[in-house]
mmCIF file of C-alpha atoms and ligand atoms in Angstrom:
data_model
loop_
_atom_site.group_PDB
_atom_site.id
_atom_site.type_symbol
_atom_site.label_atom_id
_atom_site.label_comp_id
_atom_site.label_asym_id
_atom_site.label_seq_id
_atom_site.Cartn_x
_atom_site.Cartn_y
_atom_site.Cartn_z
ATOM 1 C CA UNK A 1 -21.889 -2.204 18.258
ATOM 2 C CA UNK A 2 -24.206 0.622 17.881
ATOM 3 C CA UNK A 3 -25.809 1.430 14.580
ATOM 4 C CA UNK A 4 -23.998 3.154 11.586
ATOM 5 C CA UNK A 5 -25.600 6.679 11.375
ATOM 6 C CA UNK A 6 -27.309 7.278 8.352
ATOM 7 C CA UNK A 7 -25.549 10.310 7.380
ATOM 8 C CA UNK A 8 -22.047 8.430 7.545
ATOM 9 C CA UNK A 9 -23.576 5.876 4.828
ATOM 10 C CA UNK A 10 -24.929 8.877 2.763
ATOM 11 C CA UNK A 11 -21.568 10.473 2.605
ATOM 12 C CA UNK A 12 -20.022 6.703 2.040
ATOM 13 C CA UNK A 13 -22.568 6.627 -1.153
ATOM 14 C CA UNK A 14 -21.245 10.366 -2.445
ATOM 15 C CA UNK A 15 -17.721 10.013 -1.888
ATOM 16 C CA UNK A 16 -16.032 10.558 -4.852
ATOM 17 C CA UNK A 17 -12.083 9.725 -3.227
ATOM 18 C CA UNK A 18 -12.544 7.074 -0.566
ATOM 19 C CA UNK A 19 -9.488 6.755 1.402
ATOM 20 C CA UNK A 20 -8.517 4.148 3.968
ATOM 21 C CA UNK A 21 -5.806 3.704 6.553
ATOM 22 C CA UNK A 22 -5.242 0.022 8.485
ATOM 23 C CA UNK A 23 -3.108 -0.620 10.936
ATOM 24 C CA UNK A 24 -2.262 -4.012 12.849
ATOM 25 C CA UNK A 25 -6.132 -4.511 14.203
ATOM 26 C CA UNK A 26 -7.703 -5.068 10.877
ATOM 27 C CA UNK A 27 -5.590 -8.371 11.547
ATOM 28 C CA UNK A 28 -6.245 -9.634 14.566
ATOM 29 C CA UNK A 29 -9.235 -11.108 13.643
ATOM 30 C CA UNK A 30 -7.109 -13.139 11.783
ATOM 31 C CA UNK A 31 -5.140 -14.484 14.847
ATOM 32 C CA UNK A 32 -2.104 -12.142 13.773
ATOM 33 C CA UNK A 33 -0.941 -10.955 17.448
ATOM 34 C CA UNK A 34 -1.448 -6.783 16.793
ATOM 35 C CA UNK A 35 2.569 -5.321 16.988
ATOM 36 C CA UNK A 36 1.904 -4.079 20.611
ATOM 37 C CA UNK A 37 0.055 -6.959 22.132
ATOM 38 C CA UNK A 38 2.177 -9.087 24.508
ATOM 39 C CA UNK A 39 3.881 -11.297 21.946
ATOM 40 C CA UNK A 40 3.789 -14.941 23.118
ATOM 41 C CA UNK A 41 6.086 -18.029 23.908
ATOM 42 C CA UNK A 42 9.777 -17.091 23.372
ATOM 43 C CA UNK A 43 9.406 -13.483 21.759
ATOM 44 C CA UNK A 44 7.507 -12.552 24.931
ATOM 45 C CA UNK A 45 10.211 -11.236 26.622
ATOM 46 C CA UNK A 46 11.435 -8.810 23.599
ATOM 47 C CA UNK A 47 9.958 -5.541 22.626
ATOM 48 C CA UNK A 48 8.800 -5.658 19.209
ATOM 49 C CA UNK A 49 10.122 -1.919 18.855
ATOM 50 C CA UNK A 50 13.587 -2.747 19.509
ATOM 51 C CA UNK A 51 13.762 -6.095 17.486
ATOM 52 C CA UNK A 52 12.074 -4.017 14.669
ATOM 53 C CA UNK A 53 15.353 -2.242 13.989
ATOM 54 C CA UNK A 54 18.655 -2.083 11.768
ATOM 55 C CA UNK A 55 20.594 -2.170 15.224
ATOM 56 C CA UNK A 56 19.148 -5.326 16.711
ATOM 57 C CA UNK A 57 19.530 -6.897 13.190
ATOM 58 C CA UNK A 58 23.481 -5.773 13.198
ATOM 59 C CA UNK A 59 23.576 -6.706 17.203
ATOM 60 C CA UNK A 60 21.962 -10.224 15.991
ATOM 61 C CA UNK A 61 21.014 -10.996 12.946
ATOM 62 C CA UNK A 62 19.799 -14.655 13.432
ATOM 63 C CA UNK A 63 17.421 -13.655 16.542
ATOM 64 C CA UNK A 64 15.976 -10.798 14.348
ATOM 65 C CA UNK A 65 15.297 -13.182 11.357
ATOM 66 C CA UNK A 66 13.924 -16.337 13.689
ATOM 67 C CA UNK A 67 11.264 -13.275 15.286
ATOM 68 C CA UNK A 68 10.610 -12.249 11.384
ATOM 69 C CA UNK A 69 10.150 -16.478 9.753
ATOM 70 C CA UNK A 70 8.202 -16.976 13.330
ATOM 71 C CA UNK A 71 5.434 -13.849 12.038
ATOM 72 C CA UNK A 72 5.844 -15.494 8.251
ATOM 73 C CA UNK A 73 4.684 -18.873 9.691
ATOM 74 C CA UNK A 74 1.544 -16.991 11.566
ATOM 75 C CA UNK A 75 0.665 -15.618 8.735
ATOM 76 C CA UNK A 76 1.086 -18.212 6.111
ATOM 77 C CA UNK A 77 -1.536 -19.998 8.370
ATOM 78 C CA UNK A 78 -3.800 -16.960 8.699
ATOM 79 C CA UNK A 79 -6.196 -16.247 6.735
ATOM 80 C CA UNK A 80 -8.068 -12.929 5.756
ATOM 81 C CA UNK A 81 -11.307 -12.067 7.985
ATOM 82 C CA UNK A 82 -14.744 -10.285 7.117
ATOM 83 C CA UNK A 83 -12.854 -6.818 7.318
ATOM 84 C CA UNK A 84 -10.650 -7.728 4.641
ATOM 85 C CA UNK A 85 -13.165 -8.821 2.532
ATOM 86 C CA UNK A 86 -15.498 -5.959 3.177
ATOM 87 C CA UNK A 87 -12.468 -3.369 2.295
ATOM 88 C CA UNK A 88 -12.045 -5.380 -1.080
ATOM 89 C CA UNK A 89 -15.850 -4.940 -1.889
ATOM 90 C CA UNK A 90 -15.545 -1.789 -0.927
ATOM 91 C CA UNK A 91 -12.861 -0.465 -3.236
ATOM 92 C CA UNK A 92 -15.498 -1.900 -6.010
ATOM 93 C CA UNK A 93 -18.192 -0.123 -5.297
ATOM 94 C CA UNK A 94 -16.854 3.538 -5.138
ATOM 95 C CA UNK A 95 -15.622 5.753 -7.431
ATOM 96 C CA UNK A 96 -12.121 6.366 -6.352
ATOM 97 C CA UNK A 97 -10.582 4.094 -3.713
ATOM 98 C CA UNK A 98 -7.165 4.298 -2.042
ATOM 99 C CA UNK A 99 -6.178 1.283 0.398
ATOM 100 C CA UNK A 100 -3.031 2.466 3.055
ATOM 101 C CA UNK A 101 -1.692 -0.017 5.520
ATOM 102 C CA UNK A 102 0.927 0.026 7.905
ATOM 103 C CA UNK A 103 0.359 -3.865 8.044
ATOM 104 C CA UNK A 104 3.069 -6.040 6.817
ATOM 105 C CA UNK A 105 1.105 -9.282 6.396
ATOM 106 C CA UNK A 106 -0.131 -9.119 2.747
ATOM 107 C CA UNK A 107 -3.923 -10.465 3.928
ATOM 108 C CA UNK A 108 -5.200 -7.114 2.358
ATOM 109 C CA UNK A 109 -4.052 -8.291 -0.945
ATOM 110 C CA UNK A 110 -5.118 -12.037 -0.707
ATOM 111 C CA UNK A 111 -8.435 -10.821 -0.058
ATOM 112 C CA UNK A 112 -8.595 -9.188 -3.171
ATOM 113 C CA UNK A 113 -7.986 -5.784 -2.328
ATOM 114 C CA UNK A 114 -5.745 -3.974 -5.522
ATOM 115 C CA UNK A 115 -3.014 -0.976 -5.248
ATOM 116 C CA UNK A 116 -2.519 -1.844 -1.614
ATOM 117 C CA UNK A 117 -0.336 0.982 -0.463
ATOM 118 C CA UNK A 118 2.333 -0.424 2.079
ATOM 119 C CA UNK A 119 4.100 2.075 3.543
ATOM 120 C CA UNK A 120 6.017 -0.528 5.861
ATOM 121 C CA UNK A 121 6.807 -2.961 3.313
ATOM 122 C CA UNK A 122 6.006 -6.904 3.338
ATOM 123 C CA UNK A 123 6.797 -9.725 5.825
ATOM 124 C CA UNK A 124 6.992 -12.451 3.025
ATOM 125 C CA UNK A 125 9.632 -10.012 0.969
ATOM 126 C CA UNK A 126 13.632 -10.313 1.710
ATOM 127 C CA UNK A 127 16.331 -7.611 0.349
ATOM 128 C CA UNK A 128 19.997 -7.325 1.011
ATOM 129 C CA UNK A 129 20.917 -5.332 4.379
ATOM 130 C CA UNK A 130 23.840 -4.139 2.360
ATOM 131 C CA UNK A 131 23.250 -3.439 -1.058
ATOM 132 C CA UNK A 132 19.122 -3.507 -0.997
ATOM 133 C CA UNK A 133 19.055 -6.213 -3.849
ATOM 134 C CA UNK A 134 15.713 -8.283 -3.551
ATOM 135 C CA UNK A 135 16.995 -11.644 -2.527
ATOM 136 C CA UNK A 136 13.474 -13.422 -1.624
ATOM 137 C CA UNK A 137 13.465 -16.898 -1.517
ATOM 138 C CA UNK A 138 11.092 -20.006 -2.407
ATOM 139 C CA UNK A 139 9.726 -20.992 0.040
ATOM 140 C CA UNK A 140 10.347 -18.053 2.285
ATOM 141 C CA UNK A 141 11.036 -19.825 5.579
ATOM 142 C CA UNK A 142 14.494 -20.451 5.043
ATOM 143 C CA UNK A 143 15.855 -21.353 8.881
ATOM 144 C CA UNK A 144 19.362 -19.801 8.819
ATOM 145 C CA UNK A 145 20.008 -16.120 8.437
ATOM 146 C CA UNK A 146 21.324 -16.044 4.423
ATOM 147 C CA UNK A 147 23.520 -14.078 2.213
ATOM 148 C CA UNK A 148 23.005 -11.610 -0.494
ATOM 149 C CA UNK A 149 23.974 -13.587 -4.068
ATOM 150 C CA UNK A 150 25.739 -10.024 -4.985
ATOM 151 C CA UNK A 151 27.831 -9.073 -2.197
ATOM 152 C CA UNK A 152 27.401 -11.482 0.077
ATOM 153 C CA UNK A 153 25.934 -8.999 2.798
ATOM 154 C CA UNK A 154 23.299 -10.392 5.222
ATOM 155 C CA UNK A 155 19.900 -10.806 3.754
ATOM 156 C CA UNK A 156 16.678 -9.223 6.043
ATOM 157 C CA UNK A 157 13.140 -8.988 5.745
ATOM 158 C CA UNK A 158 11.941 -6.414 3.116
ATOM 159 C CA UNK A 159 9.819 -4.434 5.777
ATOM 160 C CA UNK A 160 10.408 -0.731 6.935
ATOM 161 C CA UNK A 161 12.096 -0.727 10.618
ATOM 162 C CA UNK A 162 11.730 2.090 13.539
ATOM 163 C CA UNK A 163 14.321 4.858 12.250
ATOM 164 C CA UNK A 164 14.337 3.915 8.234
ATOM 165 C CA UNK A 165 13.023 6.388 5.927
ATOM 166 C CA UNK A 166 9.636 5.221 4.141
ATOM 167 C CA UNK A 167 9.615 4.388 0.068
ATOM 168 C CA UNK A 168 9.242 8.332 -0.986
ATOM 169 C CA UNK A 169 6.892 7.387 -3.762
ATOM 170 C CA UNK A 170 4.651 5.197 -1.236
ATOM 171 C CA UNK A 171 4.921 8.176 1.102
ATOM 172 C CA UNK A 172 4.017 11.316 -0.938
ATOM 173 C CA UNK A 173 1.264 9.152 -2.451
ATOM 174 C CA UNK A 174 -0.076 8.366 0.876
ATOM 175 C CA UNK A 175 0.004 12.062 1.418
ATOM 176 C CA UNK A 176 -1.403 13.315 -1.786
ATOM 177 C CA UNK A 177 -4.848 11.046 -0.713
ATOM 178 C CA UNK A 178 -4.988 12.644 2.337
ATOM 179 C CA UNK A 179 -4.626 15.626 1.040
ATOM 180 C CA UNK A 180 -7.395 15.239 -1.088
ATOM 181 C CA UNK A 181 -9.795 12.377 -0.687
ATOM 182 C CA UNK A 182 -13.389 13.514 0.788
ATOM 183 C CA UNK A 183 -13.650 10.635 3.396
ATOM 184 C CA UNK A 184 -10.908 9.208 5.206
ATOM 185 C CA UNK A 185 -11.306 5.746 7.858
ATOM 186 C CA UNK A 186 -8.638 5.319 10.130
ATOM 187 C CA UNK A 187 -9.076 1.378 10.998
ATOM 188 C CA UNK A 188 -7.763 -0.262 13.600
ATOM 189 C CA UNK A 189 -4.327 1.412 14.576
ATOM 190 C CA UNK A 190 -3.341 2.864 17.806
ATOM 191 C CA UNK A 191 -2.112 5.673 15.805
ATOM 192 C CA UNK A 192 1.035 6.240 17.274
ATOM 193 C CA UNK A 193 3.923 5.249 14.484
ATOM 194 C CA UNK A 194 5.295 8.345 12.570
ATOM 195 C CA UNK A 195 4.388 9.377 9.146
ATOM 196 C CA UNK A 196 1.119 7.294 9.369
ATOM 197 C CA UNK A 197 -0.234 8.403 12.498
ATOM 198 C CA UNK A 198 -0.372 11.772 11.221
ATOM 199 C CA UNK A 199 -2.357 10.934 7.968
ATOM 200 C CA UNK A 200 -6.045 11.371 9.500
ATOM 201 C CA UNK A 201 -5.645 15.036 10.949
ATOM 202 C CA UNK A 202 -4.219 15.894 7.437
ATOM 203 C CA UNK A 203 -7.105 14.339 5.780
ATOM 204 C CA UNK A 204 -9.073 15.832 7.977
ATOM 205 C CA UNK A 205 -7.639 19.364 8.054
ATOM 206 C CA UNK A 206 -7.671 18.980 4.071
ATOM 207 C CA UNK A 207 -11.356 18.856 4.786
ATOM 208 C CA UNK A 208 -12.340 15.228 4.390
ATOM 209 C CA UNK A 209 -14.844 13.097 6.651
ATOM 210 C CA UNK A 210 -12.533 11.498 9.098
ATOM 211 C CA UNK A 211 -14.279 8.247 10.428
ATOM 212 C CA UNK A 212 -12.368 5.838 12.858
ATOM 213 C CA UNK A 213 -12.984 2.157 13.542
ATOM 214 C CA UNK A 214 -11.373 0.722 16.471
ATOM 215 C CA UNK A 215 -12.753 -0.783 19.775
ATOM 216 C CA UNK A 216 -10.672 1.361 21.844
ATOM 217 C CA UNK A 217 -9.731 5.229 21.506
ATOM 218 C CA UNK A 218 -6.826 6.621 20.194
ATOM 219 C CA UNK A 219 -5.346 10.218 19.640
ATOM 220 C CA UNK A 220 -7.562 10.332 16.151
ATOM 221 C CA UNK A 221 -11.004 9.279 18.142
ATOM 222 C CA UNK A 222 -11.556 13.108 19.434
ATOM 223 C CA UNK A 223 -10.651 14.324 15.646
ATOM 224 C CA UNK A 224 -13.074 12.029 14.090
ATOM 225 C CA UNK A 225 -16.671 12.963 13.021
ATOM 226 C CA UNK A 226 -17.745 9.521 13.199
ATOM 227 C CA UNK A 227 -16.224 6.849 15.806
ATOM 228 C CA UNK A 228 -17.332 3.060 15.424
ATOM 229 C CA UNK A 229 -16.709 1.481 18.253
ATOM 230 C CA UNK A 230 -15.953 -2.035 17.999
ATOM 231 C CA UNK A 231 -14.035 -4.832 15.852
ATOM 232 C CA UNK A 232 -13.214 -4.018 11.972
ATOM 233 C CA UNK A 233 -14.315 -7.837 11.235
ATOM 234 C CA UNK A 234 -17.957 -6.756 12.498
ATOM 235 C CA UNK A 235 -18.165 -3.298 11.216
ATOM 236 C CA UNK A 236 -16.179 -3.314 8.016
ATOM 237 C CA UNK A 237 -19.122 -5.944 6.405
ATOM 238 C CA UNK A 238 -22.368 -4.215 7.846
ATOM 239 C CA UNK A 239 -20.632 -0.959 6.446
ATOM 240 C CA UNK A 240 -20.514 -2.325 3.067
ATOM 241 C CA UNK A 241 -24.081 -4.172 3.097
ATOM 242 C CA UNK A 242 -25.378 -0.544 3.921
ATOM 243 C CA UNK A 243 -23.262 1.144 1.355
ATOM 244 C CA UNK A 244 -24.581 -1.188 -1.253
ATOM 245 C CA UNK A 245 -28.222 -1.399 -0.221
HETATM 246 C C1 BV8 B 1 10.766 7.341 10.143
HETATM 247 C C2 BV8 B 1 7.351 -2.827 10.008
HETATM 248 C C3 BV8 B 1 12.266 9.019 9.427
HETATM 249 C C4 BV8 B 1 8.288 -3.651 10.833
HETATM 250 C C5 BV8 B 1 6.686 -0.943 11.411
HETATM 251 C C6 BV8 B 1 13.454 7.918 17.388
HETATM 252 C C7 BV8 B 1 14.372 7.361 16.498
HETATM 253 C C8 BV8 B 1 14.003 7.002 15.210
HETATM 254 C C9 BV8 B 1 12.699 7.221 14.796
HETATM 255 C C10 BV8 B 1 11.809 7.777 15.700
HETATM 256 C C11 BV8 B 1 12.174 8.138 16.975
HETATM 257 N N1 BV8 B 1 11.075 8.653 17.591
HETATM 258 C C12 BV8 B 1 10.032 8.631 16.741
HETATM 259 C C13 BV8 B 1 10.462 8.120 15.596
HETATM 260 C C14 BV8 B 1 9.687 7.910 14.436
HETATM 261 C C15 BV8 B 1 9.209 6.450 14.471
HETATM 262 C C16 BV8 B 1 7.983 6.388 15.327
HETATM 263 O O1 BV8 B 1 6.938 6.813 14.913
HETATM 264 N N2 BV8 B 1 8.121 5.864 16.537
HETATM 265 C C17 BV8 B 1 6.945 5.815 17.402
HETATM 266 C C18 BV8 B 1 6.896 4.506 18.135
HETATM 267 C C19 BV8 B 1 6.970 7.015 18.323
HETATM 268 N N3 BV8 B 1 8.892 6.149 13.095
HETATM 269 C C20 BV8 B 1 9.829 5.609 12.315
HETATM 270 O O2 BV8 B 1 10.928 5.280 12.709
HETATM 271 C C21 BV8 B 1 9.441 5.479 10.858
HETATM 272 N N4 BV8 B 1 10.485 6.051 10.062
HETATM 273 O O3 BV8 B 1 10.201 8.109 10.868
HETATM 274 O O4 BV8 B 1 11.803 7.699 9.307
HETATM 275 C C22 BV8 B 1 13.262 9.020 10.534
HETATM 276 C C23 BV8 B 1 14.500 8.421 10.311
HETATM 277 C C24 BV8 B 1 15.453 8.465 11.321
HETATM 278 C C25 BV8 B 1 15.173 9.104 12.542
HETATM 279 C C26 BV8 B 1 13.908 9.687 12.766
HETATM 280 C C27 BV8 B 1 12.951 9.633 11.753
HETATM 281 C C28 BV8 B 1 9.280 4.036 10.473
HETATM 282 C C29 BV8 B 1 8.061 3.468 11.148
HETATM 283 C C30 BV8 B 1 7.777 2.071 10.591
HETATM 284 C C31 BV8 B 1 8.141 1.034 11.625
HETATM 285 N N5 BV8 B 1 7.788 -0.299 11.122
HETATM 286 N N6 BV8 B 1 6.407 -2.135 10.885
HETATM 287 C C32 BV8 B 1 7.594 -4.833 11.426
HETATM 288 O O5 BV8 B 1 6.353 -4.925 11.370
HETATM 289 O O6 BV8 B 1 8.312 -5.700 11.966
HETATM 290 S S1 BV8 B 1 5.546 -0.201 12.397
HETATM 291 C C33 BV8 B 1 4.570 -1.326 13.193
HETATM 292 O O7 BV8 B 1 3.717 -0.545 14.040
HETATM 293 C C34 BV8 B 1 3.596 -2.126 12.344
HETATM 294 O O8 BV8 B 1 3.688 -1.873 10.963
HETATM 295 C C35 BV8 B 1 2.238 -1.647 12.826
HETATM 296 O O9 BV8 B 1 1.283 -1.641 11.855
HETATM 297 C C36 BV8 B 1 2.592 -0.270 13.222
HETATM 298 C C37 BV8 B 1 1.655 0.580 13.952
HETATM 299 O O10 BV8 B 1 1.002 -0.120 14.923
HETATM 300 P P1 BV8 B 1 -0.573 -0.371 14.668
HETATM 301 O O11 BV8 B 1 -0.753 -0.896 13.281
HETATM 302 O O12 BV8 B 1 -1.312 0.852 15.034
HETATM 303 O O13 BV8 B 1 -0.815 -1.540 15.642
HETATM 304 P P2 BV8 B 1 -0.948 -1.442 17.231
HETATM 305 O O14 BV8 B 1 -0.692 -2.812 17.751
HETATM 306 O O15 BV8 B 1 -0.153 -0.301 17.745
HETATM 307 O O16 BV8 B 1 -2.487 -1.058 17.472
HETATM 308 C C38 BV8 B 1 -3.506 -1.964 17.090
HETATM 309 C C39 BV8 B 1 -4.802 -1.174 17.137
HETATM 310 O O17 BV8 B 1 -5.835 -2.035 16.667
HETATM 311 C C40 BV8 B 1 -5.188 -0.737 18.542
HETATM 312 O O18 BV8 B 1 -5.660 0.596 18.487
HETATM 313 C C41 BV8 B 1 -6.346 -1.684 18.896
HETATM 314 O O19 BV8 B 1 -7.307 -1.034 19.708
HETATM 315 C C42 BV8 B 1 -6.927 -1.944 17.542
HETATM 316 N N7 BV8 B 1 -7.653 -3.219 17.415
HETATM 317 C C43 BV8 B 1 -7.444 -4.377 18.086
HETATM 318 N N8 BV8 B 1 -8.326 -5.307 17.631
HETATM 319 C C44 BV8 B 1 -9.065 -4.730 16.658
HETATM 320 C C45 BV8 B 1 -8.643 -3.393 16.515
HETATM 321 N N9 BV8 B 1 -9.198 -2.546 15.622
HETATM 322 C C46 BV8 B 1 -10.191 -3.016 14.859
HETATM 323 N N10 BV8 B 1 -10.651 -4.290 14.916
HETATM 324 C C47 BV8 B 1 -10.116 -5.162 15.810
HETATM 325 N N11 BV8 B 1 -10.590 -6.427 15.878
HETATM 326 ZN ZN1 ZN B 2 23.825 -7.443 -1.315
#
């Protein structure tokens, strides 16, 4: 990994609204499979897309809730990595800090990081399919499909699926930081998932600093003004050592 310009840690030091966007990379370092790597053993031969939806979930609700308790078990044995530490220092040491993830896996949180905006909701959460009560459950890998204590609809994971509407108040908040932070780092997310992916360029055409960490390129890597090229686990820490020093 090359070196962090100097410049990018002097406008890290003067920020005044730091905001951050993560996507599924910041966990891979964690051994959580990123949503469009080849998934492995049985879910291989599903697209995470079309499992990620109210329709499969209607078409079959117990394959759609053994894919979801499969990702609870991989992340109830993950653990957070250096990024997710670093992004936790990180909120400490500036002056306003505003953590956005598309991530569903909650290691953001249990690495200390506070406020976490998640805009598509948690794995380890449950709600009604029918009448949106919260129904989670101790511990959360029940086996069987269950049903909603109120009305007896089908209970299903508490995340945010591929043609469902965001929470408004997570999304307009996510929108007011872009709108007005002074730096913005897009971390490790392909960029391609609607309202999210479009949160850099308006950070960016609100003025801000747009960095982007990420060992590959995305559709945000030509908008950036600074790209780091390589794993958030790496960066993320070295970032914060030279932010601090
Ligand atoms: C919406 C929760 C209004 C579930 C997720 C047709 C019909 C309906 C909707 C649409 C449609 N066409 C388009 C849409 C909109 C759609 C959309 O954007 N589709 C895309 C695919 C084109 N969006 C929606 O449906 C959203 N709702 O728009 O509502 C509406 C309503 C009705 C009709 C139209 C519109 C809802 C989107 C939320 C979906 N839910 N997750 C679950 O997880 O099971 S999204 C899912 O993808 C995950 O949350 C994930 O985070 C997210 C995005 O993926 P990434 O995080 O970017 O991860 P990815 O694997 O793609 O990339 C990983 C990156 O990490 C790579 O760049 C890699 O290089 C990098 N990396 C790897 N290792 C590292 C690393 N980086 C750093 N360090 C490393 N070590
Ligand atoms: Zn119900």
């Amino acid at each position: 990994m090359n070196s962090i310009p100097g410049a990018l840690i002097k406008k890290l030091r003067s920020t005044k609204h730091l905001a951050v966007l993560t996507g599924a990379g910041t966990s891979s370092e964690s051994g959580v499979p990123t949503f469009r790597e080849a998934q492995t053993g049985l879910w291989e031969q599903y697209n995470p897309q079309e499992l990620a939806t109210r329709q499969a979930f209607k078409n079959n609700p117990q394959l759609v809730w053994d894919w979801y308790q499969w990702r609870r078990k991989l992340i109830i044995e993950a653990d957070p990595n250096p990024g997710h530490f670093a992004l936790a220092e990180m909120q400490t040491i500036s002056q306003q800090f505003t953590l956005i993830t598309q991530n569903v896996d909650g290691l953001h949180q249990r690495a200390g990081s506070q406020n976490v905006v998640e805009l598509h909701g948690n794995l380890m959460l449950d709600k009604c399919f029918d009448c949106s009560t919260p129904t989670t459950k101790e511990p959360p890998l029940t086996i069987r499909v269950f049903n909603c204590p109120r009305c007896w609809g089908l209970v299903r994971p508490d995340v945010v699926w591929f043609g469902e509407d965001l929470d408004p108040d997570n999304l307009s908040l996510a929108l007011k930081t872009a709108e007005n932070c002074d730096t913005f780092i897009s971390i490790g997310t392909s960029a391609v998932v609607e309202p999210a992916a479009s949160l850099p360029s308006i950070a960016k055409e609100n003025g801000a600093v747009l960095v982007e960490i990420n060992p590959d390129s995305t559709p945000v890597t030509e908008l950036a003004d600074y790209v780091l090229k390589g794993p958030s686990g790496e960066i993320l820490p070295q970032l914060v050592d030279q932010m601090k020093a």
